[in-house]
Coordinates of C-alpha atoms in Angstrom, one line a residue:
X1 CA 35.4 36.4 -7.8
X2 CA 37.3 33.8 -6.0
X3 CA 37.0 35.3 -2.8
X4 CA 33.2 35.2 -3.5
X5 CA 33.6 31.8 -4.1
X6 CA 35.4 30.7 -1.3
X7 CA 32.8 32.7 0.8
X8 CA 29.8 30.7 -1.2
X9 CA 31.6 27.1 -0.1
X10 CA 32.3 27.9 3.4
X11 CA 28.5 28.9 3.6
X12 CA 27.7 26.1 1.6
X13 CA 29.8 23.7 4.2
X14 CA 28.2 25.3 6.7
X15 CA 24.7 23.9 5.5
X16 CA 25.5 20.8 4.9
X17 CA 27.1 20.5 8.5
X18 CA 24.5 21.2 11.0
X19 CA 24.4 23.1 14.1
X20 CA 27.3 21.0 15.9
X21 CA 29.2 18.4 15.7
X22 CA 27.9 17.4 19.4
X23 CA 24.3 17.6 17.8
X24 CA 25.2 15.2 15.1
X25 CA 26.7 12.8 17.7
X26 CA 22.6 13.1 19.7
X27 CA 21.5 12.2 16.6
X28 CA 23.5 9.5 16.3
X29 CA 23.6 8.3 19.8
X30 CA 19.3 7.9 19.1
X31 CA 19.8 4.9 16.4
X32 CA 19.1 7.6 13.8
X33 CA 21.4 9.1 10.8
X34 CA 21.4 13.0 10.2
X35 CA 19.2 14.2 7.2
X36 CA 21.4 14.3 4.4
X37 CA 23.2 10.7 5.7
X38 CA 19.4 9.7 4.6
X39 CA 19.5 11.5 1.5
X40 CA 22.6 9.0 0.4
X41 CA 20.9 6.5 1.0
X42 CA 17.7 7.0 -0.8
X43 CA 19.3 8.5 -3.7
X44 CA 22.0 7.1 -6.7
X45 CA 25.1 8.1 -5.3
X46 CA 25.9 11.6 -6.6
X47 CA 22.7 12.8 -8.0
X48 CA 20.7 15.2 -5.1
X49 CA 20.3 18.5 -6.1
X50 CA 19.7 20.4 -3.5
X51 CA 16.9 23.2 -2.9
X52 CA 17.2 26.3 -0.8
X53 CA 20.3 25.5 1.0
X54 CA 20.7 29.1 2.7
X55 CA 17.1 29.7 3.6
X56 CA 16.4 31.0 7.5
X57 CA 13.5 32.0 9.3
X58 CA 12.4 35.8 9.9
X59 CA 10.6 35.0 13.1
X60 CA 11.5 37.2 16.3
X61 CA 10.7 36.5 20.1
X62 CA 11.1 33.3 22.3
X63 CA 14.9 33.8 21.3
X64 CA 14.6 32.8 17.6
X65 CA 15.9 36.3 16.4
X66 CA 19.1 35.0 18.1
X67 CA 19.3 31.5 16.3
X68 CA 18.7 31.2 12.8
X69 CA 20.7 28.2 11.0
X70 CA 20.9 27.4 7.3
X71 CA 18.1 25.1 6.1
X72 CA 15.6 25.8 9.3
X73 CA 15.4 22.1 9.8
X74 CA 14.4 21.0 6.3
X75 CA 16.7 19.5 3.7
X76 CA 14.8 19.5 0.4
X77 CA 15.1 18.7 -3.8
X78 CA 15.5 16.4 -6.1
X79 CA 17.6 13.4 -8.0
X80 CA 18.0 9.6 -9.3
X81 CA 16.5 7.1 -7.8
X82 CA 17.4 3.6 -10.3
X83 CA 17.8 6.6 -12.7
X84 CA 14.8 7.9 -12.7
X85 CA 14.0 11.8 -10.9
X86 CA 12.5 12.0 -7.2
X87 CA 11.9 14.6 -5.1
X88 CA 13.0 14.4 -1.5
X89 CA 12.7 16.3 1.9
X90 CA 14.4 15.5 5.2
X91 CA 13.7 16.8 8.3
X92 CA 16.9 17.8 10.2
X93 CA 16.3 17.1 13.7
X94 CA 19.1 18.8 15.0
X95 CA 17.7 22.3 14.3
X96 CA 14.6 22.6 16.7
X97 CA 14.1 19.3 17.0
X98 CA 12.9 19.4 13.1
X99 CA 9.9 21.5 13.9
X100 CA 7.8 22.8 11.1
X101 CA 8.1 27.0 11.1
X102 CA 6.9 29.1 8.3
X103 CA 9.9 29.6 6.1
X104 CA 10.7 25.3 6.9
X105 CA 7.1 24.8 5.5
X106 CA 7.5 27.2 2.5
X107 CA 10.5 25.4 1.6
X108 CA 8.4 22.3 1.7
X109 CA 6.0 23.8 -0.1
X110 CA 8.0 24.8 -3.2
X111 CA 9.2 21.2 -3.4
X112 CA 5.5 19.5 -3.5
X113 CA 5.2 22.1 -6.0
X114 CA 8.2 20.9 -8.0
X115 CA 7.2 17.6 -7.7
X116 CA 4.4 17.6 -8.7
X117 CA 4.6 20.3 -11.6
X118 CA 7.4 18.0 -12.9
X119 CA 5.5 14.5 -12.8
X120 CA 7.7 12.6 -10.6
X121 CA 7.6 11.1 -7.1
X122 CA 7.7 13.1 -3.9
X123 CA 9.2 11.4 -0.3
X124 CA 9.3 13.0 2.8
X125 CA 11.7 11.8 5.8
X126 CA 9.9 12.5 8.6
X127 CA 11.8 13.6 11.8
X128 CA 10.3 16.2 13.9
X129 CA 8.8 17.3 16.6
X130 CA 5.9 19.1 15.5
X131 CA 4.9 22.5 14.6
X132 CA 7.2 25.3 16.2
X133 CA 5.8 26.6 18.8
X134 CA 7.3 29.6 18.9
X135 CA 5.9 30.5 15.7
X136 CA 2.0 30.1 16.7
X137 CA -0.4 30.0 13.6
X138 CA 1.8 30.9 10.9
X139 CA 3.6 27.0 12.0
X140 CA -0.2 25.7 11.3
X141 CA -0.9 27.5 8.6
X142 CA 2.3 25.4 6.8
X143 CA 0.4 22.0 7.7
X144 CA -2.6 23.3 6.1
X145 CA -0.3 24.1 3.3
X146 CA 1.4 20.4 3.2
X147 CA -2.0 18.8 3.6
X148 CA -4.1 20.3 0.4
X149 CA -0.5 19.8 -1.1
X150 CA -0.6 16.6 -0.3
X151 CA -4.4 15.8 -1.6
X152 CA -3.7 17.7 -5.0
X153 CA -1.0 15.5 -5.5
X154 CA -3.1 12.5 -4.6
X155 CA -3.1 10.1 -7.5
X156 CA -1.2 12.0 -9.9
X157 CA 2.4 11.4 -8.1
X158 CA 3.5 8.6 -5.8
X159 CA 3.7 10.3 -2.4
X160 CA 5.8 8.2 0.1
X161 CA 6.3 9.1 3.6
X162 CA 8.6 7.1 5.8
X163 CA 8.8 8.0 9.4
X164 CA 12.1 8.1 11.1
X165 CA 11.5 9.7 14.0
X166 CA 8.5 11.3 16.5
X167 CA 5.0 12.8 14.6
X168 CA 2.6 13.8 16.5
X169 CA -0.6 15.7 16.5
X170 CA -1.6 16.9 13.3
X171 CA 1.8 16.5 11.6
X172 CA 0.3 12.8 11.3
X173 CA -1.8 13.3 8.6
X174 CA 0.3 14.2 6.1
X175 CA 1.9 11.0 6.0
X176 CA -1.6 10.2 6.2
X177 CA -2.7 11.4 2.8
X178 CA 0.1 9.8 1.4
X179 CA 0.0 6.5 -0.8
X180 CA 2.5 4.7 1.6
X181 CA 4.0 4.8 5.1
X182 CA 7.3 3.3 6.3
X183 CA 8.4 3.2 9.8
X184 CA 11.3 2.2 11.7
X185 CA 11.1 -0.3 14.5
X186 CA 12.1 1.6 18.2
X187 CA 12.8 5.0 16.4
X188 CA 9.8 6.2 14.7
X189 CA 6.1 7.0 16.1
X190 CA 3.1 8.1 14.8
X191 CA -0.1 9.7 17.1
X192 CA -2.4 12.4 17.6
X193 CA -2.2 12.6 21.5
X194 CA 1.1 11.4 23.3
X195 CA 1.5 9.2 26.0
X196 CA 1.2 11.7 28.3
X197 CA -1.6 13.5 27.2
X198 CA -3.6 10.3 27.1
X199 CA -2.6 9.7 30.9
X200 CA -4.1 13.0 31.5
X201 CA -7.6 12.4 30.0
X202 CA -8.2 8.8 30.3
X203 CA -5.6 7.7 33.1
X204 CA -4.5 4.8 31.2
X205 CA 0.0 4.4 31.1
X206 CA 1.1 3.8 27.7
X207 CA 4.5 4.0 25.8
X208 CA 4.9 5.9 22.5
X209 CA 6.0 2.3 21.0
X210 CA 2.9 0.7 22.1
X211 CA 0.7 3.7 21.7
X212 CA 2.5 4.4 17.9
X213 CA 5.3 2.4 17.2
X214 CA 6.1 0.8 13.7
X215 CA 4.6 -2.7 15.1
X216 CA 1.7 -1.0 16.3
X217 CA 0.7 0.7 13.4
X218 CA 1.8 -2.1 10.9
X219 CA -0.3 -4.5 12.5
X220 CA -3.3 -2.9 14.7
X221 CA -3.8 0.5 13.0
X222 CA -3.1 -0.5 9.7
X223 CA -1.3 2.9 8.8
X224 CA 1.8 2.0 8.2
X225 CA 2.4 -0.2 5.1
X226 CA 5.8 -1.4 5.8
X227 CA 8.0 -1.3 8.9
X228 CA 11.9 -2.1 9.2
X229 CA 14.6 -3.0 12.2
X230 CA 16.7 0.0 10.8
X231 CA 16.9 2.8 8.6
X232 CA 19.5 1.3 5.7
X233 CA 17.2 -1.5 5.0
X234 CA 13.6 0.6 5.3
X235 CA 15.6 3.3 2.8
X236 CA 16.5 0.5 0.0
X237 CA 13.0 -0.7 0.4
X238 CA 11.7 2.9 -0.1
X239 CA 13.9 2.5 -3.6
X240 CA 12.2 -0.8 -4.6
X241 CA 9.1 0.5 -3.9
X242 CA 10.3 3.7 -6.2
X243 CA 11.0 0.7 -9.4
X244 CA 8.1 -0.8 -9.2
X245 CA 6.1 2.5 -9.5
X246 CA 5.4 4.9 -12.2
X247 CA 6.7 8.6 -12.1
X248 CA 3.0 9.6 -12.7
X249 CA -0.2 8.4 -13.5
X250 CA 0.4 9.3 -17.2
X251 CA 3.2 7.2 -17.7
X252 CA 3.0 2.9 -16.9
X253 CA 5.3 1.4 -14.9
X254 CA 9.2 0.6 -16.1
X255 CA 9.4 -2.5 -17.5
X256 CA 12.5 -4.4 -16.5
X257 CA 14.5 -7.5 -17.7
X258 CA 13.2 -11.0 -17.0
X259 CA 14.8 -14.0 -17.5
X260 CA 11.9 -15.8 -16.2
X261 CA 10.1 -17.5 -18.9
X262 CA 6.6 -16.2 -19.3
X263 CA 5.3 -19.8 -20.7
X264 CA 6.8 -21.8 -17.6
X265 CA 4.9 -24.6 -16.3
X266 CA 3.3 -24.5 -13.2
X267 CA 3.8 -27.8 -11.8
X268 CA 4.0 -27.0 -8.2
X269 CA 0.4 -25.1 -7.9
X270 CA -0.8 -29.0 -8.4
X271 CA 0.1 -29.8 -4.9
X272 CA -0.2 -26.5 -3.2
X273 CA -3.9 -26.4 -3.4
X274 CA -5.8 -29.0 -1.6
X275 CA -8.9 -29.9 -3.5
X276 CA -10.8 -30.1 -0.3
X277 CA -12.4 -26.3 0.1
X278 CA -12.0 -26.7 3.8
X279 CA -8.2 -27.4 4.1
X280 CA -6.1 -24.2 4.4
X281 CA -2.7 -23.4 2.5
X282 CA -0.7 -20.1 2.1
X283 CA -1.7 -18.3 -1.0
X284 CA 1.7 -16.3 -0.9
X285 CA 3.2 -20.1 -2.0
X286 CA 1.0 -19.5 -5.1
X287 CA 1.8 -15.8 -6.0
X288 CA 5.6 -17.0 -5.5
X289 CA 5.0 -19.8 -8.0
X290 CA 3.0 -17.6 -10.6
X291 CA 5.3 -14.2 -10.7
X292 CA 8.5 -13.5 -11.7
X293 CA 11.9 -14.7 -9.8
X294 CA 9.4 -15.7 -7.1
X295 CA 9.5 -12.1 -6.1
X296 CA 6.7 -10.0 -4.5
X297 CA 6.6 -6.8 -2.7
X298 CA 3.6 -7.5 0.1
X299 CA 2.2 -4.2 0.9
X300 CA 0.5 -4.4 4.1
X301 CA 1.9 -7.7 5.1
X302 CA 1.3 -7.6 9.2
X303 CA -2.6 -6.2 8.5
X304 CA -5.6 -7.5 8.0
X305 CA -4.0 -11.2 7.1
X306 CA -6.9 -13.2 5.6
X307 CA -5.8 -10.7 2.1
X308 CA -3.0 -10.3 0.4
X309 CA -2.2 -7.6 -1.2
X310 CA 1.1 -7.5 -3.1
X311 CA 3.1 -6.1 -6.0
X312 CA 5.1 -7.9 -8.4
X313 CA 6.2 -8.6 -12.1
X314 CA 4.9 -10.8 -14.6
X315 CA 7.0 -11.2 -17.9
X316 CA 9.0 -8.1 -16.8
X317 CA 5.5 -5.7 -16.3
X318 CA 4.5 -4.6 -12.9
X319 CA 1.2 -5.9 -11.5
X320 CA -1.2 -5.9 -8.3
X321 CA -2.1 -8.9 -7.0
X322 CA -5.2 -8.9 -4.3
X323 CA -5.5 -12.4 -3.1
X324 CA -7.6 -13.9 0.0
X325 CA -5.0 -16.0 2.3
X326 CA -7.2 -19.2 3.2
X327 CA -4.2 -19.5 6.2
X328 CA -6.0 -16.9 8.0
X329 CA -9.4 -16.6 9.5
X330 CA -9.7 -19.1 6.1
X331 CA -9.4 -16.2 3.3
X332 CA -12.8 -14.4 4.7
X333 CA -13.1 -10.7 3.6
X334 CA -13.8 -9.0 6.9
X335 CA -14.0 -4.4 7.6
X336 CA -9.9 -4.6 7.5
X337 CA -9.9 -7.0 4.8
X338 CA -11.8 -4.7 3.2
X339 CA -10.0 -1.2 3.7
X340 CA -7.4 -2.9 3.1
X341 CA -8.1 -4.5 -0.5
X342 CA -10.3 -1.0 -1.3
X343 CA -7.1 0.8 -0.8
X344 CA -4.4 -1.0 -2.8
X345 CA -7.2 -1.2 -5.8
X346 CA -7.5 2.7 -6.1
X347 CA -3.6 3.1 -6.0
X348 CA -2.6 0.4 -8.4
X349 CA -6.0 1.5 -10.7
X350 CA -4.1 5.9 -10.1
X351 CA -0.7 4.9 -11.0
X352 CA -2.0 2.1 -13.8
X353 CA -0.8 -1.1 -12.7
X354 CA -2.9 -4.0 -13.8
X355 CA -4.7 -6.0 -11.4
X356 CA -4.6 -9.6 -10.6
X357 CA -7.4 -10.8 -8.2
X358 CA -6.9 -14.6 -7.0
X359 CA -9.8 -16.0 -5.2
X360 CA -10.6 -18.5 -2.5
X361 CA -13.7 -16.6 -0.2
X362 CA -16.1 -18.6 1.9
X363 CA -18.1 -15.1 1.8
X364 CA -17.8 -12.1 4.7
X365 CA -17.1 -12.3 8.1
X366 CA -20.7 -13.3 9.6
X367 CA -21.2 -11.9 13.4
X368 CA -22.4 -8.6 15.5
X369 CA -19.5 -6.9 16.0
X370 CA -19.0 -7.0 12.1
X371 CA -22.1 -5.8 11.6
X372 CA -22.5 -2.8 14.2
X373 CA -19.0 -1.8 12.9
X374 CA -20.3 -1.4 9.8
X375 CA -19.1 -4.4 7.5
X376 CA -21.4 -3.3 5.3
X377 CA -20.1 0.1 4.1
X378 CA -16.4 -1.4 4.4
X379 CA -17.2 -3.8 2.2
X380 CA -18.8 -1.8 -0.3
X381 CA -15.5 0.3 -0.4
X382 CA -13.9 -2.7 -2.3
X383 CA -16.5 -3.1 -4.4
X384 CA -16.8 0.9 -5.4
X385 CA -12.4 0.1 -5.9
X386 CA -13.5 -2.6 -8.0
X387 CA -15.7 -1.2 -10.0
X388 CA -14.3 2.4 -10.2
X389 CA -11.3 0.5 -11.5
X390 CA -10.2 1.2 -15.8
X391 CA -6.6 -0.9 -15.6
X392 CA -7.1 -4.2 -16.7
X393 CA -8.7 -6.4 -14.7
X394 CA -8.1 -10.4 -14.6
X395 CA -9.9 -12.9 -12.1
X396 CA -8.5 -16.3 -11.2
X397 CA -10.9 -18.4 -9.1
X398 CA -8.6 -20.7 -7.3
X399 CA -10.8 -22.7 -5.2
X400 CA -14.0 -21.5 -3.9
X401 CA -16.2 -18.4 -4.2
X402 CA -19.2 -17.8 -2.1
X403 CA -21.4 -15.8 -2.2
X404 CA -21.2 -11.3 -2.1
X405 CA -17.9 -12.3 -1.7
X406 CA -17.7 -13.7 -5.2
X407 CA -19.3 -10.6 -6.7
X408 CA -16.4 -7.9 -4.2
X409 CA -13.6 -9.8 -5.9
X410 CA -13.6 -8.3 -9.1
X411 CA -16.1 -10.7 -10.9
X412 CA -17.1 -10.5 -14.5
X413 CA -20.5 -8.9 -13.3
X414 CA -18.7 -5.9 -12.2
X415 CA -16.2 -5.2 -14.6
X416 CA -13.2 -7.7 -14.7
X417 CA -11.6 -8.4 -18.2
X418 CA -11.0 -11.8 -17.8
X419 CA -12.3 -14.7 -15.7
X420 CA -10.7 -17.8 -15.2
X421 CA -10.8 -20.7 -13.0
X422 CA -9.4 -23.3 -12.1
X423 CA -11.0 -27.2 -12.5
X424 CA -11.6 -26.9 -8.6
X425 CA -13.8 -23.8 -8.3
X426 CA -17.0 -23.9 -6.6
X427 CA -19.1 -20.7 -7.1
X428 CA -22.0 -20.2 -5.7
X429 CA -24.3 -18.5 -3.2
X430 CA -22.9 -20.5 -0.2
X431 CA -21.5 -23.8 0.7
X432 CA -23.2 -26.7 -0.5
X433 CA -24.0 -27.9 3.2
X434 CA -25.3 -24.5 4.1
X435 CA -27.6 -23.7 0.7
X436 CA -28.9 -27.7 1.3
X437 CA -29.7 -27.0 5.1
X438 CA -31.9 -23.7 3.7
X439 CA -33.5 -25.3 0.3
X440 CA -34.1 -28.5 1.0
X441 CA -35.2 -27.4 5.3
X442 CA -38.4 -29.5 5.4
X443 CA -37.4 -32.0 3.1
X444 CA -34.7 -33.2 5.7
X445 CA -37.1 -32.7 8.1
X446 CA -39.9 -34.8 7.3
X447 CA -37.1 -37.6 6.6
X448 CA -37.3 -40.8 8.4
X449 CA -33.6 -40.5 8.1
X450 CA -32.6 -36.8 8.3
X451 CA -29.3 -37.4 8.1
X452 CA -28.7 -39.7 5.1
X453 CA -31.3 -37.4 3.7
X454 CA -29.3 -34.7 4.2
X455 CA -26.3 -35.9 2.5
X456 CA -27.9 -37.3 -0.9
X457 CA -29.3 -33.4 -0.8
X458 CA -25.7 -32.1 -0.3
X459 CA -24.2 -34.4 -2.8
X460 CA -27.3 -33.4 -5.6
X461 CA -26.8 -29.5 -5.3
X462 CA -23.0 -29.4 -5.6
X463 CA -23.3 -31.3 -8.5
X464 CA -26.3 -29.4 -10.0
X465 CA -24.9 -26.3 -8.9
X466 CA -21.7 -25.9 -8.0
X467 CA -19.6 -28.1 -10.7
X468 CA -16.3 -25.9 -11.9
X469 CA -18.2 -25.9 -15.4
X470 CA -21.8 -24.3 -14.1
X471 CA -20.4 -20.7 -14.4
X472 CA -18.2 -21.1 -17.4
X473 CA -20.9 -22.7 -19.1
X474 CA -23.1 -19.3 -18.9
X475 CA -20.3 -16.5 -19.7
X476 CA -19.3 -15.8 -16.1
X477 CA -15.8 -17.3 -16.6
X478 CA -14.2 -17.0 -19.6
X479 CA -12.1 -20.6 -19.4
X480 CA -11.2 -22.9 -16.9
X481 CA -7.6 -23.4 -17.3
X482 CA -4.9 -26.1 -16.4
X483 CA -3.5 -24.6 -12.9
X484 CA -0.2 -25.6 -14.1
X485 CA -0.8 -22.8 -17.0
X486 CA -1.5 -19.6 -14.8
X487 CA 1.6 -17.7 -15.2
X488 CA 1.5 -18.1 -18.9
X489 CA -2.3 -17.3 -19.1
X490 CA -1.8 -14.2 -17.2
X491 CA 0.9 -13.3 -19.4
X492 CA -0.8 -13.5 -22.6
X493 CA -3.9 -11.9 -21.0
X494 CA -2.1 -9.1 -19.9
X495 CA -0.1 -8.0 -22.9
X496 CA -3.3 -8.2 -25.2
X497 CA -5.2 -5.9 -22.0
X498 CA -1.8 -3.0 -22.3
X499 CA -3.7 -1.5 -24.7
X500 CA -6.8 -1.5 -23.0
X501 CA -9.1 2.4 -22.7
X502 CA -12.0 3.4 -20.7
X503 CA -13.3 6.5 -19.5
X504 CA -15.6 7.0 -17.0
X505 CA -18.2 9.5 -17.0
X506 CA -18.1 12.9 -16.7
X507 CA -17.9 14.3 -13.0
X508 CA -16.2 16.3 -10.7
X509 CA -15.3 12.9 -8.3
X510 CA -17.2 10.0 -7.3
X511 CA -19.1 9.6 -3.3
X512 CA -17.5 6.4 -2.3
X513 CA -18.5 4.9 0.9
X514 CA -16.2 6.1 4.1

């Protein structure tokens, strides 16, 4: 028996160190850590349990009968991550360049399996080059394998990806599927066609940073939520994102310590907000003041700017907070503003984080180019979010709120719990210069002083129309509250909502708008 043993650890150390030593130095000498140095870092210290250790390929030809290492390029299984059970898999570079062969994708395959069999989170470490090659279809057929994986799973497990390496061609769209994507700045990049490839059908010189780098896709493409200088920091990210999540969507998110007091004032939102609807501010300033600690975790942050979409804690409880950023293109909802919103309201609404809308719209992006790129359909995806949404829902009307806009942002019309507003809102169709200009046309017109005309006209609709009392007065808003009160009246309204229950009807899935 103890020779046995000895014989198991020895194959076992073999595993665990790779090819070569000189491989683990390439590795290194590339900016990037080895596969199971990411594993440390993503996991409580001690707790990975690994999966499959010894596994090898059976493929023949091209050489491969003659080279078949422990793991085939895949590190996979489970442990803690703040305590709580993850599943992990790691591509090892070193062995074929962390291509994806048939008994690397089975492994794979077994751990989604795991995952999401067990209810708990599932993160892959991208870092490879592809499917094998040498392998032909049966190296496809594993993608295929990965990806309806990967859309079963959609919704009932948070799915991270965070790319530490090259992934190309359809490899892509796994990460794609997933809820989130992390990249690293100068190591990682994400396409369908290379630079070279793209040279060869279009002529055009590009890098693989500019074509698919982490800046490129975290501020152009918008398919990468997060990106990072280096992997240490992107990994302990990856583990905040982990605490603020649920294991699955039948469980709510963990609840942790505060020792910020729920019914504290709000004195700074007095001066942060100009009263004027046409001055700008940053509407992060306010999410700092309302949530706990000051603390948010901005998903998205480098995309589609004029929203904000962030997670955070109030009273200790996770929330989602979608919030138009009058700093940009003045808080406009726009196609990416759109996608982008749409998106973060169906994950928070599958993994049942509340939802905290805070608006300040002047309406949708007017122009051509908007319009022949379909701002239409974009926009009704946040709207279908919205309104597909069961978590609880609370509005705060900041400022402004003109018109579709007004309806998009989770109104009480389609389906928020709570609306309130603060003694500065304006709601209405449009701006009161703009509705004047359209009701009152001839009026002005046939003034012997337009003008003057024009600003009594102004002046009479805002305050027909327009006064922060007009929509409270008719059920649309439930109060208008004290802005120095927010935090606390989100607090309250949120622990009455926890209990809140709706189904939707009966049907095999909705037919959102793509």
């Amino acid at each position: 028996m103890l020779g046995r043993i000895a014989e198991l650890e020895s194959r076992k150390a073999q595993a665990e160190a790779g090819p070569s030593e000189q491989a683990t130095r390439n590795q290194h000498d590339r900016g990037k850590l080895t596969a199971r140095e990411r594993l440390e870092l993503l996991f409580d210290e001690g707790t990975f349990n690994e999966v499959e250790p010894f596994r090898r390929h059976r493929a023949t030809g091209f050489g491969l009968e003659a080279r078949k290492p422990y793991t085939d390029g895949v590190v996979t299984g489970w442990g803690k991550v703040h305590g709580r059970t993850v599943f992990a898999y790691a591509h090892d570079f070193r062995i074929f360049g962390g291509a994806l062969g048939e008994a690397h994708a089975e492994k794979i395959h077994k751990l989604m399996d795991l995952a999401e069999s067990s209810g708990a989170p599932l993160v892959s470490l991208n870092d490879g080059a592809g499917a094998r090659i040498q392998e032909g279809v049966t190296a496809l057929a594993g993608y295929g394998g990965i990806f309806s994986r990967n859309t079963r799973a959609s919704g009932v497990i948070p799915q991270i990806s965070v790319m530490l390496g090259p992934c190309a061609g359809g490899a892509a769209y796994s990460p794609a599927l997933t809820d989130f994507v992390f990249m690293v700045r100068g190591t990682s990049q994400m396409f369908i066609t290379g630079p070279d490839v793209v040279h060869a059908v279009t002529g055009e010189q590009v890098t693989q940073e500019v074509l698919g780098g982490a800046d490129t896709h975290a501020a152009t493409s918008g398919v990468a939520a997060f990106a990072y200088d280096n992997e240490d920091e992107c990994l302990e990210e990856v583990r905040f994102l982990l605490s603020l999540l649920p294991s699955n969507n039948r469980e709510l998110p963990p609840v942790w310590p505060c020792d910020d007091p729920v019914d504290r004032p709000n004195d700074a939102l007095v001066d942060l907000v100009p009263a004027d609807p046409t001055q700008a501010y940053d509407m992060r300033a306010v999410i700092e003041e309302i949530v706990d600690e000051g603390d948010l975790f901005e998903v998205h942050e480098r995309w589609a700017t004029n929203v904000v979409c962030a997670l955070a804690r109030i009273g200790g409880n996770v929330v989602g907070i979608v919030a138009n950023q009058p700093a940009s293109m003045a808080g406009v909802l726009d196609i990416h503003a759109s996608e982008k919103a749409a998106r973060f309201v169906q994950t928070c609404d599958a993994f049942n984080i509340p939802l905290i809308t805070l608006v300040d719209v002047p309406g949708f992006l007017p122009g051509k180019d908007q319009e022949h790129n379909g701002i239409i359909r974009h926009g009704a995806k946040l709207l279908y979010a919205y309104c597909n949404a069961t978590v609880p829902r609370i509005q705060v009307i900041v400022r402004k709120a003109y018109g579709g806009a007004y309806i998009v942002m989770d109104s009480r019309s389609i389906g928020a719990d709570l609306s309130y507003a603060w003694p500065i809102n304006e709601i209405a169709v449009m701006g009161a210069e703009g509705a004047a200009n359209v009701v009152f046309r001839r009026q002005i017109a046939a003034s012997p002083d337009p003008e003057g005309t024009r600003r009594e006209l102004v002046e009479e609709y805002r305050e027909e129309l327009m006064h922060p009392y007009y929509a409270a007065e008719r059920g649309l808003v439930d109060d208008v509250i004290d802005p120095r009160w927010t935090r606390r009246t989100l607090a309250r309204s949120l622990e009455m909502l926890r209990s809140k229950q709706q189904v939707l009807p009966a049907r095999k899935h909705g037919n959102p708008p793509v």
